[in-house]
């Protein structure tokens, strides 16, 4: 998604930066989705995914991709307990 000036949206820039830093493509896409969804829905500040969260999100991804994926999923789907449990099991985060 581009803004009115034709520039990339900040989530696209974050995704590119994450990929360049060595984050896996699926996790970088998930992080960008989180940022895009946060912006679209104008979530409160206690949800992850604001533009200012970008550096911290990248740091989390580089430290532990499984933990980052779980955190992103918890913020994207906070009430989908079945999906979150499946994700937790798949990532071996019991």
Tab-separated table of N, CA, C and O in Angstrom, residues 12-75:
chain	number	residue	atom	x	y	z
A	12	UNK	N	5.640	-1.618	4.855
A	12	UNK	CA	6.427	-2.173	3.751
A	12	UNK	C	7.909	-1.906	3.970
A	12	UNK	O	8.747	-2.774	3.720
A	13	UNK	N	8.229	-0.715	4.435
A	13	UNK	CA	9.617	-0.373	4.729
A	13	UNK	C	10.151	-1.240	5.861
A	13	UNK	O	11.293	-1.709	5.811
A	14	UNK	N	9.319	-1.466	6.884
A	14	UNK	CA	9.733	-2.315	7.996
A	14	UNK	C	10.005	-3.732	7.494
A	14	UNK	O	11.013	-4.346	7.866
A	15	UNK	N	9.133	-4.246	6.651
A	15	UNK	CA	9.311	-5.595	6.122
A	15	UNK	C	10.620	-5.696	5.339
A	15	UNK	O	11.384	-6.655	5.509
A	16	UNK	N	10.899	-4.724	4.496
A	16	UNK	CA	12.152	-4.712	3.736
A	16	UNK	C	13.359	-4.689	4.674
A	16	UNK	O	14.323	-5.436	4.496
A	17	UNK	N	13.292	-3.839	5.691
A	17	UNK	CA	14.393	-3.741	6.662
A	17	UNK	C	14.571	-5.064	7.412
A	17	UNK	O	15.701	-5.512	7.635
A	18	UNK	N	13.473	-5.687	7.791
A	18	UNK	CA	13.543	-6.964	8.502
A	18	UNK	C	14.192	-8.039	7.633
A	18	UNK	O	15.062	-8.788	8.099
A	19	UNK	N	13.795	-8.101	6.373
A	19	UNK	CA	14.386	-9.087	5.466
A	19	UNK	C	15.881	-8.843	5.296
A	19	UNK	O	16.676	-9.784	5.321
A	20	UNK	N	16.263	-7.580	5.144
A	20	UNK	CA	17.683	-7.237	4.998
A	20	UNK	C	18.483	-7.588	6.252
A	20	UNK	O	19.664	-7.921	6.161
A	21	UNK	N	17.831	-7.549	7.412
A	21	UNK	CA	18.504	-7.873	8.674
A	21	UNK	C	18.599	-9.379	8.916
A	21	UNK	O	19.244	-9.811	9.855
A	22	UNK	N	17.901	-10.178	8.087
A	22	UNK	CA	17.977	-11.632	8.223
A	22	UNK	C	16.747	-12.290	8.814
A	22	UNK	O	16.767	-13.489	9.101
A	23	UNK	N	15.669	-11.547	8.989
A	23	UNK	CA	14.418	-12.130	9.487
A	23	UNK	C	13.813	-12.976	8.366
A	23	UNK	O	13.872	-12.586	7.196
A	24	UNK	N	13.250	-14.123	8.715
A	24	UNK	CA	12.641	-14.978	7.700
A	24	UNK	C	11.504	-14.247	6.988
A	24	UNK	O	10.830	-13.388	7.574
A	25	UNK	N	11.288	-14.584	5.729
A	25	UNK	CA	10.248	-13.930	4.927
A	25	UNK	C	8.857	-14.058	5.554
A	25	UNK	O	8.116	-13.066	5.620
A	26	UNK	N	8.464	-15.247	6.059
A	26	UNK	CA	7.132	-15.348	6.658
A	26	UNK	C	6.967	-14.465	7.898
A	26	UNK	O	5.920	-13.843	8.091
A	27	UNK	N	8.002	-14.383	8.723
A	27	UNK	CA	7.897	-13.563	9.935
A	27	UNK	C	7.897	-12.076	9.581
A	27	UNK	O	7.157	-11.293	10.182
A	28	UNK	N	8.696	-11.688	8.603
A	28	UNK	CA	8.706	-10.290	8.169
A	28	UNK	C	7.337	-9.901	7.616
A	28	UNK	O	6.828	-8.814	7.897
A	29	UNK	N	6.707	-10.798	6.873
A	29	UNK	CA	5.370	-10.527	6.338
A	29	UNK	C	4.344	-10.438	7.463
A	29	UNK	O	3.444	-9.584	7.430
A	30	UNK	N	4.476	-11.288	8.468
A	30	UNK	CA	3.560	-11.253	9.604
A	30	UNK	C	3.705	-9.948	10.383
A	30	UNK	O	2.709	-9.336	10.786
A	31	UNK	N	4.929	-9.514	10.581
A	31	UNK	CA	5.158	-8.241	11.266
A	31	UNK	C	4.563	-7.075	10.491
A	31	UNK	O	3.948	-6.175	11.070
A	32	UNK	N	4.726	-7.090	9.173
A	32	UNK	CA	4.144	-6.037	8.340
A	32	UNK	C	2.617	-6.086	8.413
A	32	UNK	O	1.961	-5.044	8.481
A	33	UNK	N	2.056	-7.286	8.419
A	33	UNK	CA	0.601	-7.431	8.548
A	33	UNK	C	0.118	-6.856	9.880
A	33	UNK	O	-0.909	-6.177	9.947
A	34	UNK	N	0.865	-7.115	10.934
A	34	UNK	CA	0.515	-6.582	12.251
A	34	UNK	C	0.506	-5.051	12.218
A	34	UNK	O	-0.428	-4.414	12.702
A	35	UNK	N	1.518	-4.465	11.621
A	35	UNK	CA	1.604	-3.006	11.556
A	35	UNK	C	0.471	-2.422	10.697
A	35	UNK	O	-0.156	-1.428	11.070
A	36	UNK	N	0.206	-3.054	9.572
A	36	UNK	CA	-0.855	-2.598	8.672
A	36	UNK	C	-2.215	-2.696	9.351
A	36	UNK	O	-3.031	-1.766	9.298
A	37	UNK	N	-2.461	-3.800	10.033
A	37	UNK	CA	-3.738	-4.014	10.718
A	37	UNK	C	-3.899	-3.037	11.871
A	37	UNK	O	-4.993	-2.494	12.090
A	38	UNK	N	-2.821	-2.801	12.605
A	38	UNK	CA	-2.869	-1.842	13.702
A	38	UNK	C	-3.271	-0.472	13.166
A	38	UNK	O	-4.141	0.194	13.723
A	39	UNK	N	-2.655	-0.059	12.084
A	39	UNK	CA	-2.959	1.255	11.500
A	39	UNK	C	-4.404	1.325	11.006
A	39	UNK	O	-5.117	2.297	11.260
A	40	UNK	N	-4.827	0.285	10.315
A	40	UNK	CA	-6.182	0.246	9.760
A	40	UNK	C	-7.238	0.331	10.856
A	40	UNK	O	-8.239	1.029	10.723
A	41	UNK	N	-7.005	-0.375	11.951
A	41	UNK	CA	-7.992	-0.456	13.034
A	41	UNK	C	-7.788	0.592	14.121
A	41	UNK	O	-8.605	0.688	15.033
A	42	UNK	N	-6.661	1.310	14.047
A	42	UNK	CA	-6.343	2.340	15.049
A	42	UNK	C	-6.448	1.790	16.476
A	42	UNK	O	-7.148	2.308	17.327
A	43	UNK	N	-5.715	0.689	16.678
A	43	UNK	CA	-5.708	0.038	17.976
A	43	UNK	C	-5.133	0.952	19.048
A	43	UNK	O	-4.334	1.834	18.754
A	44	UNK	N	-5.477	0.688	20.309
A	44	UNK	CA	-4.900	1.488	21.404
A	44	UNK	C	-3.387	1.263	21.511
A	44	UNK	O	-2.838	0.303	20.975
A	45	UNK	N	-2.739	2.143	22.235
A	45	UNK	CA	-1.277	2.113	22.350
A	45	UNK	C	-0.735	0.847	22.996
A	45	UNK	O	0.428	0.519	22.812
A	46	UNK	N	-1.553	0.115	23.737
A	46	UNK	CA	-1.038	-1.088	24.390
A	46	UNK	C	-0.940	-2.276	23.434
A	46	UNK	O	-0.443	-3.324	23.814
A	47	UNK	N	-1.399	-2.134	22.189
A	47	UNK	CA	-1.224	-3.175	21.186
A	47	UNK	C	0.069	-2.907	20.425
A	47	UNK	O	0.395	-1.764	20.110
A	48	UNK	N	0.780	-3.958	20.117
A	48	UNK	CA	2.005	-3.862	19.341
A	48	UNK	C	1.650	-3.586	17.881
A	48	UNK	O	0.623	-4.039	17.395
A	49	UNK	N	2.506	-2.857	17.186
A	49	UNK	CA	2.329	-2.685	15.754
A	49	UNK	C	2.281	-1.249	15.280
A	49	UNK	O	2.085	-0.994	14.099
A	50	UNK	N	2.487	-0.316	16.190
A	50	UNK	CA	2.529	1.085	15.775
A	50	UNK	C	3.854	1.329	15.047
A	50	UNK	O	4.821	0.586	15.228
A	51	UNK	N	3.896	2.373	14.267
A	51	UNK	CA	5.123	2.686	13.530
A	51	UNK	C	6.316	2.808	14.476
A	51	UNK	O	7.405	2.313	14.191
A	52	UNK	N	6.102	3.408	15.626
A	52	UNK	CA	7.188	3.590	16.598
A	52	UNK	C	7.655	2.262	17.210
A	52	UNK	O	8.722	2.208	17.815
A	53	UNK	N	6.880	1.197	17.056
A	53	UNK	CA	7.263	-0.125	17.566
A	53	UNK	C	8.236	-0.852	16.640
A	53	UNK	O	8.780	-1.895	16.998
A	54	UNK	N	8.437	-0.326	15.442
A	54	UNK	CA	9.257	-1.006	14.445
A	54	UNK	C	10.617	-1.479	14.938
A	54	UNK	O	10.960	-2.651	14.769
A	55	UNK	N	11.418	-0.615	15.551
A	55	UNK	CA	12.736	-1.067	16.007
A	55	UNK	C	12.659	-2.188	17.046
A	55	UNK	O	13.442	-3.143	16.999
A	56	UNK	N	11.719	-2.097	17.959
A	56	UNK	CA	11.567	-3.142	18.984
A	56	UNK	C	11.094	-4.444	18.338
A	56	UNK	O	11.586	-5.526	18.686
A	57	UNK	N	10.165	-4.345	17.396
A	57	UNK	CA	9.691	-5.550	16.705
A	57	UNK	C	10.843	-6.239	15.977
A	57	UNK	O	10.961	-7.467	16.025
A	58	UNK	N	11.690	-5.460	15.329
A	58	UNK	CA	12.831	-6.034	14.626
A	58	UNK	C	13.790	-6.700	15.610
A	58	UNK	O	14.254	-7.817	15.375
A	59	UNK	N	14.050	-6.043	16.712
A	59	UNK	CA	14.930	-6.610	17.737
A	59	UNK	C	14.386	-7.946	18.256
A	59	UNK	O	15.127	-8.915	18.410
A	60	UNK	N	13.093	-8.002	18.511
A	60	UNK	CA	12.458	-9.242	18.989
A	60	UNK	C	12.617	-10.344	17.950
A	60	UNK	O	12.935	-11.487	18.291
A	61	UNK	N	12.400	-10.007	16.682
A	61	UNK	CA	12.543	-11.003	15.608
A	61	UNK	C	13.957	-11.567	15.552
A	61	UNK	O	14.140	-12.771	15.357
A	62	UNK	N	14.928	-10.707	15.712
A	62	UNK	CA	16.322	-11.145	15.616
A	62	UNK	C	16.760	-11.945	16.837
A	62	UNK	O	17.651	-12.782	16.735
A	63	UNK	N	16.132	-11.714	17.980
A	63	UNK	CA	16.484	-12.452	19.199
A	63	UNK	C	15.885	-13.855	19.207
A	63	UNK	O	16.542	-14.814	19.590
A	64	UNK	N	14.603	-13.970	18.825
A	64	UNK	CA	13.925	-15.261	18.899
A	64	UNK	C	12.712	-15.237	17.975
A	64	UNK	O	11.665	-14.677	18.322
A	65	UNK	N	12.845	-15.847	16.805
A	65	UNK	CA	11.769	-15.787	15.817
A	65	UNK	C	10.490	-16.458	16.308
A	65	UNK	O	9.399	-15.969	16.035
A	66	UNK	N	10.593	-17.547	17.041
A	66	UNK	CA	9.395	-18.226	17.533
A	66	UNK	C	8.636	-17.336	18.517
A	66	UNK	O	7.407	-17.201	18.430
A	67	UNK	N	9.355	-16.727	19.432
A	67	UNK	CA	8.717	-15.820	20.397
A	67	UNK	C	8.104	-14.620	19.682
A	67	UNK	O	7.022	-14.162	20.039
A	68	UNK	N	8.801	-14.107	18.676
A	68	UNK	CA	8.285	-12.965	17.914
A	68	UNK	C	7.002	-13.347	17.188
A	68	UNK	O	6.014	-12.604	17.216
A	69	UNK	N	6.999	-14.509	16.551
A	69	UNK	CA	5.792	-14.951	15.853
A	69	UNK	C	4.625	-15.087	16.818
A	69	UNK	O	3.506	-14.648	16.527
A	70	UNK	N	4.879	-15.653	17.975
A	70	UNK	CA	3.805	-15.821	18.955
A	70	UNK	C	3.283	-14.458	19.409
A	70	UNK	O	2.072	-14.239	19.493
A	71	UNK	N	4.176	-13.538	19.680
A	71	UNK	CA	3.783	-12.199	20.110
A	71	UNK	C	2.964	-11.497	19.026
A	71	UNK	O	1.934	-10.873	19.314
A	72	UNK	N	3.390	-11.609	17.777
A	72	UNK	CA	2.659	-10.985	16.682
A	72	UNK	C	1.271	-11.604	16.550
A	72	UNK	O	0.280	-10.895	16.342
A	73	UNK	N	1.191	-12.920	16.666
A	73	UNK	CA	-0.107	-13.601	16.560
A	73	UNK	C	-1.031	-13.198	17.716
A	73	UNK	O	-2.228	-12.991	17.521
A	74	UNK	N	-0.473	-13.085	18.915
A	74	UNK	CA	-1.279	-12.680	20.079
A	74	UNK	C	-1.850	-11.280	19.891
A	74	UNK	O	-2.949	-10.987	20.354
A	75	UNK	N	-1.115	-10.417	19.220
A	75	UNK	CA	-1.602	-9.063	18.979
A	75	UNK	C	-2.569	-9.002	17.803
A	75	UNK	O	-3.498	-8.206	17.811
